Structure formats: structure tokens, C-alpha cells
Amino acid sequence: MWAEELTRPYGTGTADRRPSLEASRLLLQSEGSLKLENFSEAVRLAEQSLSAFRQFGDTRGQADAARLLSVAMIHQDRRKEADRLLKDELAIFQTSANSGSKSAEARLLLALADVNSDRRGQKKREEALRFVGQARSLSVDEADAGLQASSLAVTAKIFIKYKGDQKACNKEALRLGTQALQLYEQINDSRGRAISSHHCAIAQGNLGEIAASLQYINDSASFWRKAEDLIMEANAQLMMGGLLLKGGAARQAVSAAES
């Protein structure tokens, strides 16, 4: 899901890739290997892509290759290594006079937030919030609505997992997810809308608002269908079935799961 989102410009020709066509090809091949769950090959190709983008001085490509490499490493349960890789790349961006746009730096910060928000404990989630806050500030400076929306969506996901006052955390996740959804609507990003709706569904479910949660997850499934991502649409349908069972609607739950 996230990997396909970051590689989309490299396959559609919407981004200016300049001379780094081979690096783009390697990036897309790495994402393809991720889909097939060939994680070792995904790592190998992403490493080659990162090296090629660095050689051409393509900072946006360099940031995206590092992000994709971190995703592949996470699938191999190499979160500490992914964290170190991203921090090393970020240090290069922050100390180089030719580091490129702030949006590339923001993308690395978002990847760091993702790495540290999952299965690394509450202390790391606090660090993740710091990273995503920095990314959001940079995205505002760059007037990048897509990055702003991604920052909000990642923050919502972190609050869903955050320990403490669960009601307050889920209310904040819902507020942030709703804001992300509105921004994604403005830029007509179906995938972003699907992800944000998913986060809102989880937050509403955790708050005991099953009917509202069902509406959000139904919206998420529709957005995944529009984005032609059958796997994520199926995942949304399964979640819908679970919510219906929780609400006591067994027949509808079976129907949702079968669809």
C-alpha cells in the first residue's frame, strides 16, 4: 500500500526523473518484489536504486528509495536497521548544502515516524510523533498538500496505537484522520482517502461508535476499489465483516466477508 503510493510518480511519468531512468526502473522493480513478498529481492533492488539516485544527485529519488528500502527491511523485521538507514540519510540531507527541497527531507521524516510507531514501544512512538511533527512543518513550508495529508494520516495512526488515555487518543486520531481525509479529497487522492477513512474507522470503533466506524470502512473499501487495489479492498471488507459481527449483524457480516 504505502510502497505503491511512493513509487506511483516513477511509473506514470508525472514526476521529472531527469537522467535517472535506471534508478526509477530499479525502484519500481523493488516495489513489485514487495508485492510478491520477495523481500530479499526488494531490499537488493532498493539498495541499487538508492545508489543510482545518489549518483545522479536526484534528492527526491534518493529519499523515496531510502523509504522503500526501509519498508522492505520492516517486512524482514529489521526495524532497527531501517531506523538507522533513514537517520543516516536524513543526516546527509540536513548537513548538505545541496540537499534539495524540504519535501524530500519531510518524506524521510515520515518514514522514520512509520518505523518508530510500530512494535518499538511507547518511547519510540513519542519519537515518532516528533518526527511526524517536523515533517508536517516542512510540508507546510513547501505548500505540499499531499505531504500535509500524509503527515496527518501518520499522526492519526500513531495516536491509535498510543498508550495512555485511550478515549482521548482515539478522539485525537479521529480528528487528525478527518483532516487528512479532507486534504486528500482536495487533491483527489483515492488511496489517501482510503487510508484516512481506515484510520477513522478504527478510531470510531475503539470509541464504541460502530455505526460510524462501519460508514468509514465502507468508504475506505469504495476508495480502494476506485484505486483498483483489490487486496486492500478485500482487507476493508473483512474489517467490515468483523465490525458487523461486533454489532450483532451476523448475516451482513457473512455477506461482507464473501464480497
Coordinates of N, CA and C in Angstrom, one line a residue, residues 57-191:
G57 N 22.5 12.6 -8.2 CA 22.1 13.8 -7.4 C 20.6 14.0 -7.4
D58 N 19.8 13.0 -7.5 CA 18.4 13.2 -7.5 C 17.9 13.0 -6.1
T59 N 17.7 14.1 -5.4 CA 17.4 14.0 -3.9 C 16.0 13.5 -3.7
R60 N 15.0 13.8 -4.5 CA 13.7 13.2 -4.3 C 13.7 11.7 -4.5
G61 N 14.4 11.3 -5.5 CA 14.5 9.8 -5.8 C 15.3 9.1 -4.7
Q62 N 16.3 9.8 -4.2 CA 17.2 9.3 -3.1 C 16.3 9.1 -1.8
A63 N 15.5 10.0 -1.5 CA 14.6 9.9 -0.3 C 13.6 8.8 -0.5
D64 N 13.0 8.7 -1.7 CA 12.0 7.7 -1.9 C 12.6 6.3 -1.9
A65 N 13.8 6.1 -2.5 CA 14.5 4.8 -2.5 C 14.8 4.4 -1.1
A66 N 15.2 5.4 -0.2 CA 15.5 5.0 1.2 C 14.2 4.6 1.9
R67 N 13.2 5.3 1.6 CA 11.9 5.0 2.2 C 11.4 3.6 1.8
L68 N 11.5 3.3 0.5 CA 11.1 1.9 0.1 C 12.0 0.8 0.7
L69 N 13.3 1.1 0.8 CA 14.2 0.2 1.4 C 13.9 -0.1 2.8
S70 N 13.5 1.0 3.5 CA 13.1 0.8 4.9 C 11.8 0.0 5.0
V71 N 10.9 0.1 4.1 CA 9.6 -0.7 4.1 C 10.0 -2.2 3.9
A72 N 10.9 -2.5 3.0 CA 11.3 -3.9 2.8 C 12.0 -4.4 4.0
M73 N 12.8 -3.6 4.7 CA 13.5 -4.1 5.9 C 12.5 -4.3 7.0
I74 N 11.5 -3.5 7.1 CA 10.5 -3.8 8.1 C 9.8 -5.1 7.9
H75 N 9.5 -5.5 6.7 CA 9.0 -6.8 6.4 C 9.9 -7.9 6.8
Q76 N 11.2 -7.6 6.8 CA 12.1 -8.6 7.3 C 12.4 -8.5 8.8
D77 N 11.5 -7.7 9.5 CA 11.7 -7.5 10.9 C 13.0 -6.9 11.3
R78 N 13.5 -6.0 10.4 CA 14.8 -5.3 10.6 C 14.5 -3.8 10.9
R79 N 13.7 -3.5 11.9 CA 13.3 -2.2 12.2 C 14.4 -1.3 12.7
K80 N 15.3 -1.9 13.5 CA 16.4 -1.1 14.0 C 17.3 -0.6 12.8
E81 N 17.6 -1.6 11.9 CA 18.4 -1.2 10.7 C 17.7 -0.2 9.8
A82 N 16.4 -0.3 9.7 CA 15.7 0.6 8.9 C 15.7 2.0 9.5
D83 N 15.6 2.0 10.8 CA 15.7 3.3 11.6 C 17.1 3.9 11.4
R84 N 18.1 3.1 11.5 CA 19.5 3.7 11.3 C 19.7 4.2 9.9
L85 N 19.2 3.4 8.9 CA 19.4 3.8 7.5 C 18.7 5.2 7.2
L86 N 17.5 5.3 7.7 CA 16.8 6.6 7.5 C 17.4 7.8 8.2
K87 N 17.9 7.5 9.4 CA 18.6 8.6 10.2 C 19.9 9.0 9.5
D88 N 20.6 8.0 8.9 CA 21.8 8.3 8.2 C 21.5 9.2 6.9
E89 N 20.5 8.8 6.2 CA 20.1 9.5 5.0 C 19.6 10.9 5.4
L90 N 18.8 11.0 6.5 CA 18.3 12.3 6.9 C 19.5 13.2 7.3
A91 N 20.5 12.7 8.0 CA 21.7 13.5 8.4 C 22.4 14.1 7.2
I92 N 22.4 13.3 6.1 CA 23.0 13.7 4.8 C 22.3 14.9 4.3
F93 N 20.9 14.8 4.3 CA 20.1 15.9 3.8 C 20.2 17.1 4.6
Q94 N 20.3 17.0 5.9 CA 20.3 18.1 6.8 C 21.6 18.8 6.9
T95 N 22.7 18.2 6.5 CA 24.0 18.8 6.6 C 24.6 19.2 5.2
S96 N 24.0 18.7 4.2 CA 24.5 19.0 2.8 C 23.9 20.4 2.4
A97 N 24.8 21.2 1.7 CA 24.4 22.5 1.2 C 23.5 22.3 0.0
N98 N 23.5 21.1 -0.6 CA 22.8 20.8 -1.8 C 21.8 19.7 -1.6
S99 N 21.1 19.8 -0.4 CA 20.2 18.7 0.0 C 18.9 18.7 -0.8
G100 N 18.6 19.7 -1.6 CA 17.4 19.7 -2.4 C 16.2 20.3 -1.6
S101 N 15.0 19.9 -2.0 CA 13.8 20.5 -1.4 C 13.5 20.0 0.0
K102 N 12.8 20.8 0.7 CA 12.4 20.3 2.1 C 11.4 19.1 2.0
S103 N 10.7 19.0 0.9 CA 9.8 17.9 0.8 C 10.5 16.5 0.8
A104 N 11.7 16.4 0.3 CA 12.4 15.2 0.4 C 12.8 14.9 1.8
E105 N 13.2 15.9 2.5 CA 13.6 15.7 3.9 C 12.3 15.3 4.7
A106 N 11.2 15.9 4.4 CA 9.9 15.6 5.1 C 9.5 14.1 4.8
R107 N 9.8 13.6 3.6 CA 9.5 12.2 3.3 C 10.3 11.3 4.2
L108 N 11.5 11.6 4.4 CA 12.4 10.8 5.2 C 11.9 10.8 6.7
L109 N 11.5 12.0 7.1 CA 10.9 12.1 8.5 C 9.6 11.3 8.7
L110 N 8.8 11.3 7.6 CA 7.6 10.5 7.7 C 7.9 9.0 7.7
A111 N 8.9 8.6 7.0 CA 9.3 7.2 7.0 C 9.8 6.8 8.4
L112 N 10.6 7.7 9.0 CA 11.1 7.5 10.4 C 9.9 7.4 11.4
A113 N 8.9 8.2 11.2 CA 7.8 8.1 12.1 C 7.1 6.8 11.9
D114 N 7.0 6.3 10.7 CA 6.3 5.0 10.4 C 7.1 3.8 11.1
V115 N 8.4 3.9 10.9 CA 9.3 2.8 11.5 C 9.2 2.8 13.0
N116 N 9.1 4.0 13.7 CA 9.1 4.0 15.1 C 7.8 4.0 15.8
S117 N 6.7 3.9 15.0 CA 5.4 3.9 15.5 C 4.9 2.5 15.7
D118 N 5.6 1.5 15.2 CA 5.0 0.1 15.2 C 6.0 -0.9 15.8
R119 N 5.6 -1.5 16.9 CA 6.3 -2.6 17.5 C 7.7 -2.2 18.1
R120 N 7.8 -0.9 18.5 CA 9.0 -0.5 19.1 C 8.8 0.2 20.4
G121 N 7.6 0.1 21.0 CA 7.4 0.6 22.3 C 6.9 2.0 22.4
Q122 N 6.4 2.4 23.5 CA 5.8 3.7 23.7 C 6.8 4.8 23.6
K123 N 8.1 4.6 24.0 CA 9.1 5.7 23.9 C 9.4 6.0 22.5
K124 N 9.4 5.0 21.6 CA 9.7 5.2 20.2 C 8.5 5.9 19.6
R125 N 7.3 5.6 20.1 CA 6.1 6.3 19.5 C 6.2 7.8 19.8
E126 N 6.7 8.1 20.9 CA 6.9 9.5 21.3 C 7.9 10.2 20.3
E127 N 8.9 9.4 20.0 CA 9.9 9.9 19.0 C 9.3 10.0 17.6
A128 N 8.4 9.0 17.3 CA 7.7 9.1 16.0 C 6.8 10.3 15.9
L129 N 6.2 10.7 17.0 CA 5.4 12.0 17.0 C 6.3 13.2 16.7
R130 N 7.5 13.2 17.2 CA 8.4 14.3 17.0 C 8.8 14.3 15.5
F131 N 9.1 13.2 14.9 CA 9.5 13.1 13.5 C 8.3 13.6 12.6
V132 N 7.1 13.1 12.9 CA 6.0 13.5 12.0 C 5.6 15.0 12.2
G133 N 5.9 15.5 13.4 CA 5.6 16.9 13.6 C 6.6 17.8 12.8
Q134 N 7.8 17.4 12.7 CA 8.8 18.1 11.9 C 8.5 17.9 10.4
A135 N 8.0 16.8 10.0 CA 7.6 16.5 8.6 C 6.4 17.4 8.2
R136 N 5.5 17.5 9.1 CA 4.3 18.4 8.9 C 4.7 19.9 8.7
S137 N 5.6 20.3 9.5 CA 6.1 21.7 9.4 C 6.7 22.0 8.1
L138 N 7.6 21.0 7.7 CA 8.2 21.2 6.4 C 7.3 21.2 5.2
S139 N 6.2 20.3 5.3 CA 5.2 20.2 4.3 C 4.4 21.5 4.1
V140 N 4.2 22.1 5.3 CA 3.5 23.4 5.3 C 4.4 24.5 4.6
D141 N 5.7 24.5 4.9 CA 6.6 25.4 4.3 C 6.7 25.2 2.8
E142 N 6.6 24.0 2.4 CA 6.6 23.7 0.9 C 5.3 23.8 0.2
A143 N 4.2 24.1 1.0 CA 2.8 24.2 0.5 C 2.5 22.9 -0.3
D144 N 2.9 21.7 0.3 CA 2.7 20.4 -0.3 C 1.5 19.8 0.4
A145 N 0.3 19.9 -0.3 CA -0.9 19.4 0.3 C -0.9 17.8 0.5
G146 N -0.3 17.1 -0.4 CA -0.1 15.7 -0.3 C 0.7 15.3 0.9
L147 N 1.8 16.0 1.1 CA 2.6 15.7 2.3 C 1.9 16.1 3.6
Q148 N 1.2 17.2 3.6 CA 0.5 17.6 4.8 C -0.5 16.5 5.1
A149 N -1.2 16.0 4.1 CA -2.2 15.0 4.4 C -1.6 13.7 4.9
S150 N -0.5 13.3 4.3 CA 0.3 12.1 4.8 C 0.7 12.3 6.2
S151 N 1.2 13.5 6.6 CA 1.6 13.7 7.9 C 0.5 13.6 8.9
L152 N -0.7 14.1 8.5 CA -1.9 14.0 9.4 C -2.3 12.5 9.5
A153 N -2.3 11.8 8.4 CA -2.7 10.4 8.5 C -1.7 9.5 9.3
V154 N -0.4 9.8 9.2 CA 0.6 9.0 10.0 C 0.4 9.4 11.5
T155 N 0.1 10.6 11.8 CA -0.1 11.0 13.2 C -1.3 10.4 13.8
A156 N -2.4 10.3 12.9 CA -3.6 9.6 13.4 C -3.3 8.1 13.7
K157 N -2.5 7.5 12.9 CA -2.2 6.1 13.1 C -1.4 5.9 14.4
I158 N -0.5 6.9 14.7 CA 0.3 6.8 15.9 C -0.6 6.9 17.1
F159 N -1.5 7.9 17.1 CA -2.4 8.0 18.3 C -3.3 6.8 18.5
I160 N -3.7 6.1 17.4 CA -4.5 4.9 17.6 C -3.7 3.9 18.4
K161 N -2.4 3.8 18.2 CA -1.5 2.9 18.9 C -1.0 3.4 20.3
Y162 N -1.2 4.7 20.5 CA -0.6 5.3 21.7 C -1.2 4.8 23.0
K163 N -0.3 4.6 24.0 CA -0.8 4.2 25.3 C -1.1 5.4 26.1
G164 N -2.1 5.3 27.0 CA -2.5 6.4 27.9 C -4.0 6.4 27.9
D165 N -4.5 7.6 27.9 CA -6.0 7.8 27.9 C -6.5 7.4 26.5
Q166 N -7.0 6.2 26.4 CA -7.4 5.7 25.1 C -8.6 6.5 24.4
K167 N -9.5 7.0 25.2 CA -10.6 7.8 24.7 C -10.0 9.0 24.1
A168 N -9.2 9.7 24.8 CA -8.6 11.0 24.3 C -7.7 10.7 23.0
C169 N -6.9 9.6 23.1 CA -6.1 9.3 21.9 C -6.9 9.0 20.7
N170 N -8.0 8.2 20.8 CA -8.8 7.9 19.7 C -9.6 9.1 19.2
K171 N -10.0 10.0 20.1 CA -10.6 11.2 19.6 C -9.7 12.0 18.8
E172 N -8.4 12.1 19.2 CA -7.4 12.9 18.5 C -7.1 12.2 17.2
A173 N -7.0 10.9 17.2 CA -6.8 10.2 15.9 C -7.9 10.4 14.9
L174 N -9.2 10.4 15.4 CA -10.3 10.7 14.6 C -10.2 12.1 14.0
R175 N -9.9 13.1 14.8 CA -9.8 14.5 14.4 C -8.7 14.6 13.3
L176 N -7.6 14.0 13.5 CA -6.5 14.1 12.5 C -6.8 13.3 11.3
G177 N -7.4 12.2 11.4 CA -7.8 11.4 10.2 C -8.8 12.1 9.4
T178 N -9.7 12.8 10.0 CA -10.7 13.6 9.3 C -10.1 14.7 8.5
Q179 N -9.1 15.4 9.2 CA -8.4 16.5 8.5 C -7.6 15.9 7.3
A180 N -7.0 14.8 7.5 CA -6.2 14.2 6.4 C -7.2 13.8 5.2
L181 N -8.3 13.3 5.6 CA -9.3 12.9 4.6 C -9.8 14.1 3.8
Q182 N -10.0 15.3 4.4 CA -10.4 16.5 3.7 C -9.3 17.0 2.7
L183 N -8.0 16.9 3.2 CA -7.0 17.3 2.3 C -6.8 16.4 1.1
Y184 N -6.9 15.1 1.3 CA -6.9 14.1 0.2 C -8.0 14.3 -0.7
E185 N -9.2 14.7 -0.2 CA -10.3 15.0 -1.1 C -10.0 16.2 -2.0
Q186 N -9.3 17.2 -1.5 CA -9.0 18.4 -2.3 C -8.0 18.0 -3.4
I187 N -7.1 17.1 -3.2 CA -6.2 16.7 -4.3 C -6.6 15.5 -5.0
N188 N -7.9 15.0 -4.7 CA -8.4 13.8 -5.4 C -7.5 12.6 -5.4
D189 N -7.1 12.3 -4.2 CA -6.2 11.1 -4.0 C -7.0 10.0 -3.4
S190 N -7.4 9.0 -4.2 CA -8.2 7.9 -3.7 C -7.5 7.1 -2.7
R191 N -6.3 6.8 -2.9 CA -5.5 6.0 -1.9 C -5.5 6.7 -0.6

